[in-house]
Amino acid sequence: MAVVAETETNRYLNAKRNPDYTIDQDWRSYTREEHDRWDRLFRRSQAILSGRACDEFLAATTALQLSEAGIPDMAKLSERLEKITGWRVVPVAELVPDDVFFNHLANRRFPAGAFIRPEAQMDYLQEPDIFHDVFGHVPLLANPVFADFMQAYGKGGQRAIDLGCLKNLARLYWYTVEFGLIRSADGLRIFGAGIMSSTTESVFALESSSPHRVTFDLERVMRTNYLIDDFQQTYFVIDSFQSLLDQCYRDFGPIYSWIGTASDIAPHELIEDDRILSRGTLAYFNDKTH
Ligand code: HBI
Ligand code: FE
């Protein structure tokens, strides 16, 4: 059976790759089981995210007609998305090289995994599958300000590679696009796709007493390491998408040089300048290391 599970995980690894690493989604090849898995993931997340996801995300999910009607056809989804912010969603088989990824973002193309997670990994998988990418990332690309931020991030990516500071820029992406929280009139809300596409982390990030919650600061985030295989120990909170976008219009050159002289910050560490919204107990983290 293991063989079936393996091949089931990502059958797109055999797909022909274009020079820009995109592939043919071949929407007709999805099986009834795979469409049903999308529907169960979608239903489960929607139930958890009402009252937890930011309003912009919930509104965009409706506007883009994302629903429990099976796995979306990226070409049709792109027609709807392009009319709103000019972004398209392009199918890829797996993580693409950083420079290719940044070039897509700089041209308002979001590379989305075409495979859907296997039954055995419904709750968590490390590689971005179509549910993480399309359900988690795509809706906010319909928000004009966030759409501008994502393109600015892509344009900054090549420069970060040239300056040897990709690590710092990847942290900005990680603590916002993947695991960011945002202030709202009704309290903290989720906008990061890594949280959005995980029902357990959606609750943990907002309600657990374990993690720290700290006001976003660009330099601080760029110095902070992160965990790729577990919940985050610190979540950063932005005031608005506009405030995040405004940060991106600064010249990162001087920031990179200052950061080069400063020490990295561990995922669970707090520093003196932090504007702490809630200091965590780190109980989840400490229990895991016992
Ligand atoms: N490729 N398909 C895909 N999706 C990603 O999210 C992605 C990637 N390549 C590189 C990457 N992310 C990150 O390392 C960049 O933030 C640097
Ligand atoms: Fe992601």
Tab-separated table of C-alpha atoms and ligand atoms in Angstrom:
chain	number	residue	atom	x	y	z
A	1	MET	CA	0.000	0.000	0.000
A	2	ALA	CA	2.942	2.334	0.784
A	3	VAL	CA	3.794	2.401	-2.927
A	4	VAL	CA	0.301	3.646	-3.726
A	5	ALA	CA	0.585	6.288	-0.986
A	6	GLU	CA	3.942	7.469	-2.373
A	7	THR	CA	2.776	7.794	-5.959
A	8	GLU	CA	-0.475	9.313	-4.661
A	9	THR	CA	1.463	12.074	-2.865
A	10	ASN	CA	2.597	14.017	-5.875
A	11	ARG	CA	2.002	12.563	-9.297
A	12	TYR	CA	2.997	15.906	-10.857
A	13	LEU	CA	6.673	15.215	-10.209
A	14	ASN	CA	6.657	13.434	-13.583
A	15	ALA	CA	5.001	16.352	-15.396
A	16	LYS	CA	6.833	18.162	-18.211
A	17	ARG	CA	8.246	21.439	-16.845
A	18	ASN	CA	8.318	24.625	-18.906
A	19	PRO	CA	11.446	26.808	-18.731
A	20	ASP	CA	9.716	28.867	-16.001
A	21	TYR	CA	9.003	25.618	-14.081
A	22	THR	CA	5.250	25.809	-14.718
A	23	ILE	CA	3.440	22.612	-15.714
A	24	ASP	CA	0.041	21.676	-17.117
A	25	GLN	CA	-2.418	21.347	-14.209
A	26	ASP	CA	-4.353	18.802	-16.298
A	27	TRP	CA	-7.460	19.544	-14.219
A	28	ARG	CA	-9.345	16.647	-15.788
A	29	SER	CA	-6.860	14.189	-14.268
A	30	TYR	CA	-8.010	14.841	-10.681
A	31	THR	CA	-9.906	11.849	-9.294
A	32	ARG	CA	-13.206	11.944	-7.415
A	33	GLU	CA	-11.262	11.106	-4.233
A	34	GLU	CA	-8.948	14.080	-4.765
A	35	HIS	CA	-11.887	16.451	-5.369
A	36	ASP	CA	-13.574	15.043	-2.268
A	37	ARG	CA	-10.406	15.611	-0.227
A	38	TRP	CA	-10.375	19.286	-1.305
A	39	ASP	CA	-14.042	19.577	-0.256
A	40	ARG	CA	-13.353	18.101	3.196
A	41	LEU	CA	-10.299	20.345	3.709
A	42	PHE	CA	-12.296	23.375	2.549
A	43	ARG	CA	-15.330	22.645	4.761
A	44	ARG	CA	-13.137	22.001	7.813
A	45	SER	CA	-11.096	25.173	7.395
A	46	GLN	CA	-14.070	27.409	6.646
A	47	ALA	CA	-15.691	26.291	9.914
A	48	ILE	CA	-12.562	27.150	11.924
A	49	LEU	CA	-11.757	30.412	10.095
A	50	SER	CA	-15.013	32.286	10.617
A	51	GLY	CA	-14.169	34.735	13.396
A	52	ARG	CA	-10.433	33.932	13.009
A	53	ALA	CA	-9.463	34.850	9.407
A	54	CYS	CA	-9.268	38.546	8.513
A	55	ASP	CA	-12.341	39.904	6.720
A	56	GLU	CA	-10.341	40.597	3.536
A	57	PHE	CA	-9.549	36.879	3.264
A	58	LEU	CA	-13.123	35.723	3.827
A	59	ALA	CA	-14.517	38.285	1.346
A	60	ALA	CA	-11.973	37.332	-1.335
A	61	THR	CA	-12.685	33.604	-0.930
A	62	THR	CA	-16.296	34.349	-1.848
A	63	ALA	CA	-15.390	36.791	-4.636
A	64	LEU	CA	-13.089	34.202	-6.227
A	65	GLN	CA	-15.819	31.550	-5.909
A	66	LEU	CA	-13.507	29.212	-3.982
A	67	SER	CA	-15.784	26.610	-2.455
A	68	GLU	CA	-16.380	22.954	-1.726
A	69	ALA	CA	-16.998	22.277	-5.397
A	70	GLY	CA	-13.848	20.262	-5.920
A	71	ILE	CA	-10.294	21.257	-6.761
A	72	PRO	CA	-10.207	24.626	-8.568
A	73	ASP	CA	-9.101	24.866	-12.189
A	74	MET	CA	-6.248	27.405	-11.935
A	75	ALA	CA	-6.882	28.804	-15.435
A	76	LYS	CA	-10.527	29.595	-14.577
A	77	LEU	CA	-9.550	30.925	-11.134
A	78	SER	CA	-6.917	33.157	-12.806
A	79	GLU	CA	-9.552	34.655	-15.124
A	80	ARG	CA	-11.492	35.822	-12.056
A	81	LEU	CA	-8.421	36.943	-10.088
A	82	GLU	CA	-6.832	38.776	-13.026
A	83	LYS	CA	-9.938	40.967	-13.405
A	84	ILE	CA	-9.508	42.135	-9.788
A	85	THR	CA	-5.748	42.707	-9.305
A	86	GLY	CA	-3.993	41.405	-12.427
A	87	TRP	CA	-2.620	38.327	-10.609
A	88	ARG	CA	-2.750	34.832	-12.097
A	89	VAL	CA	-2.167	31.437	-10.465
A	90	VAL	CA	0.263	29.179	-12.357
A	91	PRO	CA	0.616	25.420	-11.658
A	92	VAL	CA	3.991	24.029	-10.561
A	93	ALA	CA	5.051	20.532	-9.513
A	94	GLU	CA	7.009	21.493	-6.392
A	95	LEU	CA	9.099	24.280	-4.819
A	96	VAL	CA	10.828	26.147	-7.640
A	97	PRO	CA	14.285	27.805	-7.442
A	98	ASP	CA	14.226	31.091	-5.534
A	99	ASP	CA	15.053	33.293	-8.542
A	100	VAL	CA	12.258	31.628	-10.570
A	101	PHE	CA	9.845	32.109	-7.677
A	102	PHE	CA	10.684	35.790	-7.329
A	103	ASN	CA	10.412	36.361	-11.085
A	104	HIS	CA	6.882	34.926	-11.071
A	105	LEU	CA	5.840	37.130	-8.132
A	106	ALA	CA	7.415	40.210	-9.739
A	107	ASN	CA	5.156	39.537	-12.767
A	108	ARG	CA	1.980	38.911	-10.717
A	109	ARG	CA	2.030	35.162	-11.196
A	110	PHE	CA	1.626	33.011	-8.069
A	111	PRO	CA	3.204	29.525	-8.432
A	112	ALA	CA	0.812	27.016	-6.847
A	113	GLY	CA	1.444	23.329	-6.236
A	114	ALA	CA	-0.895	21.229	-8.417
A	115	PHE	CA	-0.883	18.122	-6.208
A	116	ILE	CA	-3.221	17.630	-3.271
A	117	ARG	CA	-1.976	16.153	0.011
A	118	PRO	CA	-2.546	12.414	0.520
A	119	GLU	CA	-5.185	11.124	2.945
A	120	ALA	CA	-2.422	10.288	5.443
A	121	GLN	CA	-1.334	13.957	5.605
A	122	MET	CA	-4.650	15.756	5.881
A	123	ASP	CA	-3.537	17.741	8.933
A	124	TYR	CA	-0.017	18.697	8.008
A	125	LEU	CA	2.508	18.448	5.225
A	126	GLN	CA	5.706	20.380	4.676
A	127	GLU	CA	5.515	20.816	0.879
A	128	PRO	CA	2.965	23.387	-0.375
A	129	ASP	CA	0.080	21.449	-1.960
A	130	ILE	CA	-2.826	23.000	-3.873
A	131	PHE	CA	-4.855	23.443	-0.703
A	132	HIS	CA	-2.071	25.393	1.060
A	133	ASP	CA	-1.305	27.505	-2.027
A	134	VAL	CA	-4.747	28.082	-3.547
A	135	PHE	CA	-6.883	28.084	-0.392
A	136	GLY	CA	-4.204	29.700	1.814
A	137	HIS	CA	-2.337	32.143	-0.428
A	138	VAL	CA	-4.538	33.059	-3.399
A	139	PRO	CA	-7.488	34.880	-1.754
A	140	LEU	CA	-5.410	37.790	-0.445
A	141	LEU	CA	-3.977	38.315	-3.939
A	142	ALA	CA	-7.438	39.722	-4.664
A	143	ASN	CA	-6.785	42.469	-2.090
A	144	PRO	CA	-5.216	45.359	-4.049
A	145	VAL	CA	-2.809	46.448	-1.292
A	146	PHE	CA	-1.636	42.914	-0.463
A	147	ALA	CA	-1.352	42.218	-4.207
A	148	ASP	CA	1.019	45.203	-4.504
A	149	PHE	CA	3.018	43.951	-1.501
A	150	MET	CA	3.476	40.490	-3.045
A	151	GLN	CA	4.726	41.996	-6.304
A	152	ALA	CA	7.100	44.325	-4.423
A	153	TYR	CA	8.368	41.277	-2.478
A	154	GLY	CA	9.077	39.495	-5.765
A	155	LYS	CA	10.943	42.511	-7.151
A	156	GLY	CA	12.991	42.716	-3.941
A	157	GLY	CA	13.852	39.028	-4.151
A	158	GLN	CA	16.363	39.197	-7.003
A	159	ARG	CA	18.153	42.114	-5.284
A	160	ALA	CA	18.297	40.133	-2.029
A	161	ILE	CA	19.881	37.216	-3.910
A	162	ASP	CA	22.416	39.605	-5.511
A	163	LEU	CA	23.230	41.087	-2.054
A	164	GLY	CA	23.467	37.633	-0.446
A	165	CYS	CA	20.627	38.539	1.918
A	166	LEU	CA	17.977	36.072	0.751
A	167	LYS	CA	17.815	34.551	4.261
A	168	ASN	CA	16.658	37.886	5.691
A	169	LEU	CA	14.037	38.483	3.009
A	170	ALA	CA	12.725	34.917	3.328
A	171	ARG	CA	12.111	35.646	7.024
A	172	LEU	CA	9.978	38.654	6.087
A	173	TYR	CA	7.878	36.341	3.861
A	174	TRP	CA	7.712	33.661	6.527
A	175	TYR	CA	6.502	35.897	9.379
A	176	THR	CA	3.949	37.747	7.234
A	177	VAL	CA	2.771	35.957	4.061
A	178	GLU	CA	3.016	32.546	5.763
A	179	PHE	CA	2.459	33.176	9.496
A	180	GLY	CA	1.323	36.768	9.891
A	181	LEU	CA	-1.447	38.094	12.154
A	182	ILE	CA	-3.240	41.419	11.640
A	183	ARG	CA	-5.020	43.791	14.019
A	184	SER	CA	-8.746	44.290	13.432
A	185	ALA	CA	-11.486	46.228	15.226
A	186	ASP	CA	-12.588	42.918	16.740
A	187	GLY	CA	-9.124	41.748	17.833
A	188	LEU	CA	-6.292	39.795	16.193
A	189	ARG	CA	-7.034	37.972	12.957
A	190	ILE	CA	-5.075	35.560	10.701
A	191	PHE	CA	-3.727	36.539	7.287
A	192	GLY	CA	-0.720	34.183	6.848
A	193	ALA	CA	-1.356	31.233	4.511
A	194	GLY	CA	0.586	28.752	6.650
A	195	ILE	CA	-1.828	29.364	9.519
A	196	MET	CA	-4.886	29.741	7.254
A	197	SER	CA	-4.407	26.297	5.720
A	198	SER	CA	-3.918	24.574	9.095
A	199	THR	CA	-6.971	24.173	11.333
A	200	THR	CA	-4.822	23.395	14.382
A	201	GLU	CA	-2.468	26.335	13.935
A	202	SER	CA	-5.419	28.677	13.241
A	203	VAL	CA	-6.558	28.069	16.830
A	204	PHE	CA	-3.052	27.928	18.339
A	205	ALA	CA	-1.857	31.202	16.744
A	206	LEU	CA	-4.801	33.218	18.090
A	207	GLU	CA	-5.800	31.472	21.312
A	208	SER	CA	-2.922	29.504	22.833
A	209	SER	CA	-1.058	31.085	25.773
A	210	SER	CA	2.166	29.437	24.560
A	211	PRO	CA	3.409	31.686	21.724
A	212	HIS	CA	4.597	35.266	21.952
A	213	ARG	CA	2.654	37.855	19.938
A	214	VAL	CA	4.773	40.871	19.028
A	215	THR	CA	4.095	43.985	16.956
A	216	PHE	CA	5.658	43.663	13.510
A	217	ASP	CA	8.988	45.438	13.005
A	218	LEU	CA	10.818	44.916	9.715
A	219	GLU	CA	14.388	44.725	11.003
A	220	ARG	CA	13.380	42.583	13.971
A	221	VAL	CA	11.594	40.074	11.720
A	222	MET	CA	14.499	39.953	9.278
A	223	ARG	CA	16.781	38.914	12.156
A	224	THR	CA	14.468	36.186	13.476
A	225	ASN	CA	14.954	32.504	12.676
A	226	TYR	CA	11.907	30.314	12.174
A	227	LEU	CA	10.752	26.701	12.561
A	228	ILE	CA	9.622	24.981	9.356
A	229	ASP	CA	8.188	21.810	10.879
A	230	ASP	CA	6.104	22.974	13.827
A	231	PHE	CA	3.855	25.798	15.094
A	232	GLN	CA	5.618	29.165	15.391
A	233	GLN	CA	6.840	30.272	18.821
A	234	THR	CA	6.421	33.954	17.979
A	235	TYR	CA	3.740	35.526	15.778
A	236	PHE	CA	4.144	39.063	14.452
A	237	VAL	CA	1.175	41.389	14.175
A	238	ILE	CA	0.785	44.075	11.505
A	239	ASP	CA	-1.559	47.063	11.840
A	240	SER	CA	-2.763	46.875	8.228
A	241	PHE	CA	-1.749	45.667	4.773
A	242	GLN	CA	-0.982	49.280	3.883
A	243	SER	CA	1.527	49.529	6.746
A	244	LEU	CA	3.188	46.313	5.524
A	245	LEU	CA	3.328	47.613	1.939
A	246	ASP	CA	4.769	50.956	3.086
A	247	GLN	CA	7.651	49.056	4.766
A	248	CYS	CA	8.500	47.532	1.376
A	249	TYR	CA	9.066	50.926	-0.255
A	250	ARG	CA	12.088	51.523	1.985
A	251	ASP	CA	15.530	50.867	0.536
A	252	PHE	CA	16.487	47.475	1.986
A	253	GLY	CA	20.187	48.019	1.195
A	254	PRO	CA	21.053	49.871	4.417
A	255	ILE	CA	18.778	47.525	6.396
A	256	TYR	CA	20.641	44.467	5.097
A	257	SER	CA	23.995	45.997	6.005
A	258	TRP	CA	22.882	46.869	9.558
A	259	ILE	CA	21.353	43.423	10.044
A	260	GLY	CA	24.594	41.839	8.836
A	261	THR	CA	26.242	43.197	11.992
A	262	ALA	CA	23.386	42.278	14.371
A	263	SER	CA	22.907	38.807	15.827
A	264	ASP	CA	20.064	36.496	14.759
A	265	ILE	CA	17.120	36.143	17.133
A	266	ALA	CA	15.845	32.675	18.053
A	267	PRO	CA	12.187	31.818	17.269
A	268	HIS	CA	11.195	31.819	20.941
A	269	GLU	CA	13.365	34.758	22.098
A	270	LEU	CA	12.120	38.270	23.003
A	271	ILE	CA	14.343	41.352	22.748
A	272	GLU	CA	14.320	44.645	24.637
A	273	ASP	CA	12.796	46.754	21.837
A	274	ASP	CA	9.886	44.342	21.255
A	275	ARG	CA	6.410	45.886	21.564
A	276	ILE	CA	4.936	42.766	23.143
A	277	LEU	CA	1.192	42.238	22.717
A	278	SER	CA	1.220	38.992	24.711
A	279	ARG	CA	4.211	37.274	26.279
A	280	GLY	CA	3.887	33.518	25.764
A	281	THR	CA	4.505	30.764	28.297
A	282	LEU	CA	6.257	28.665	25.606
A	283	ALA	CA	4.582	25.666	27.306
A	284	TYR	CA	3.906	23.982	23.927
A	285	PHE	CA	7.547	24.462	22.984
A	286	ASN	CA	8.986	23.306	26.341
A	287	ASP	CA	6.722	20.242	26.519
A	288	LYS	CA	7.904	19.241	23.040
A	289	THR	CA	11.559	19.420	24.028
A	290	HIS	CA	11.168	17.332	27.244
B	1	HBI	N1	8.433	27.718	-4.758
B	1	HBI	N2	6.460	26.794	-5.585
B	1	HBI	C1	7.097	27.531	-4.639
B	1	HBI	N3	6.403	28.048	-3.616
B	1	HBI	C2	7.010	28.770	-2.653
B	1	HBI	O1	6.356	29.241	-1.708
B	1	HBI	C3	8.407	28.985	-2.732
B	1	HBI	C4	9.098	28.448	-3.825
B	1	HBI	N4	10.427	28.628	-3.926
B	1	HBI	C5	11.188	29.415	-2.965
B	1	HBI	C6	10.362	29.909	-1.845
B	1	HBI	N5	9.046	29.706	-1.779
B	1	HBI	C7	10.993	30.630	-0.706
B	1	HBI	O2	12.214	30.032	-0.414
B	1	HBI	C8	11.207	32.101	-1.038
B	1	HBI	O3	10.490	32.828	-0.069
B	1	HBI	C9	12.594	32.490	-0.937
B	2	FE	FE	3.195	29.097	1.377
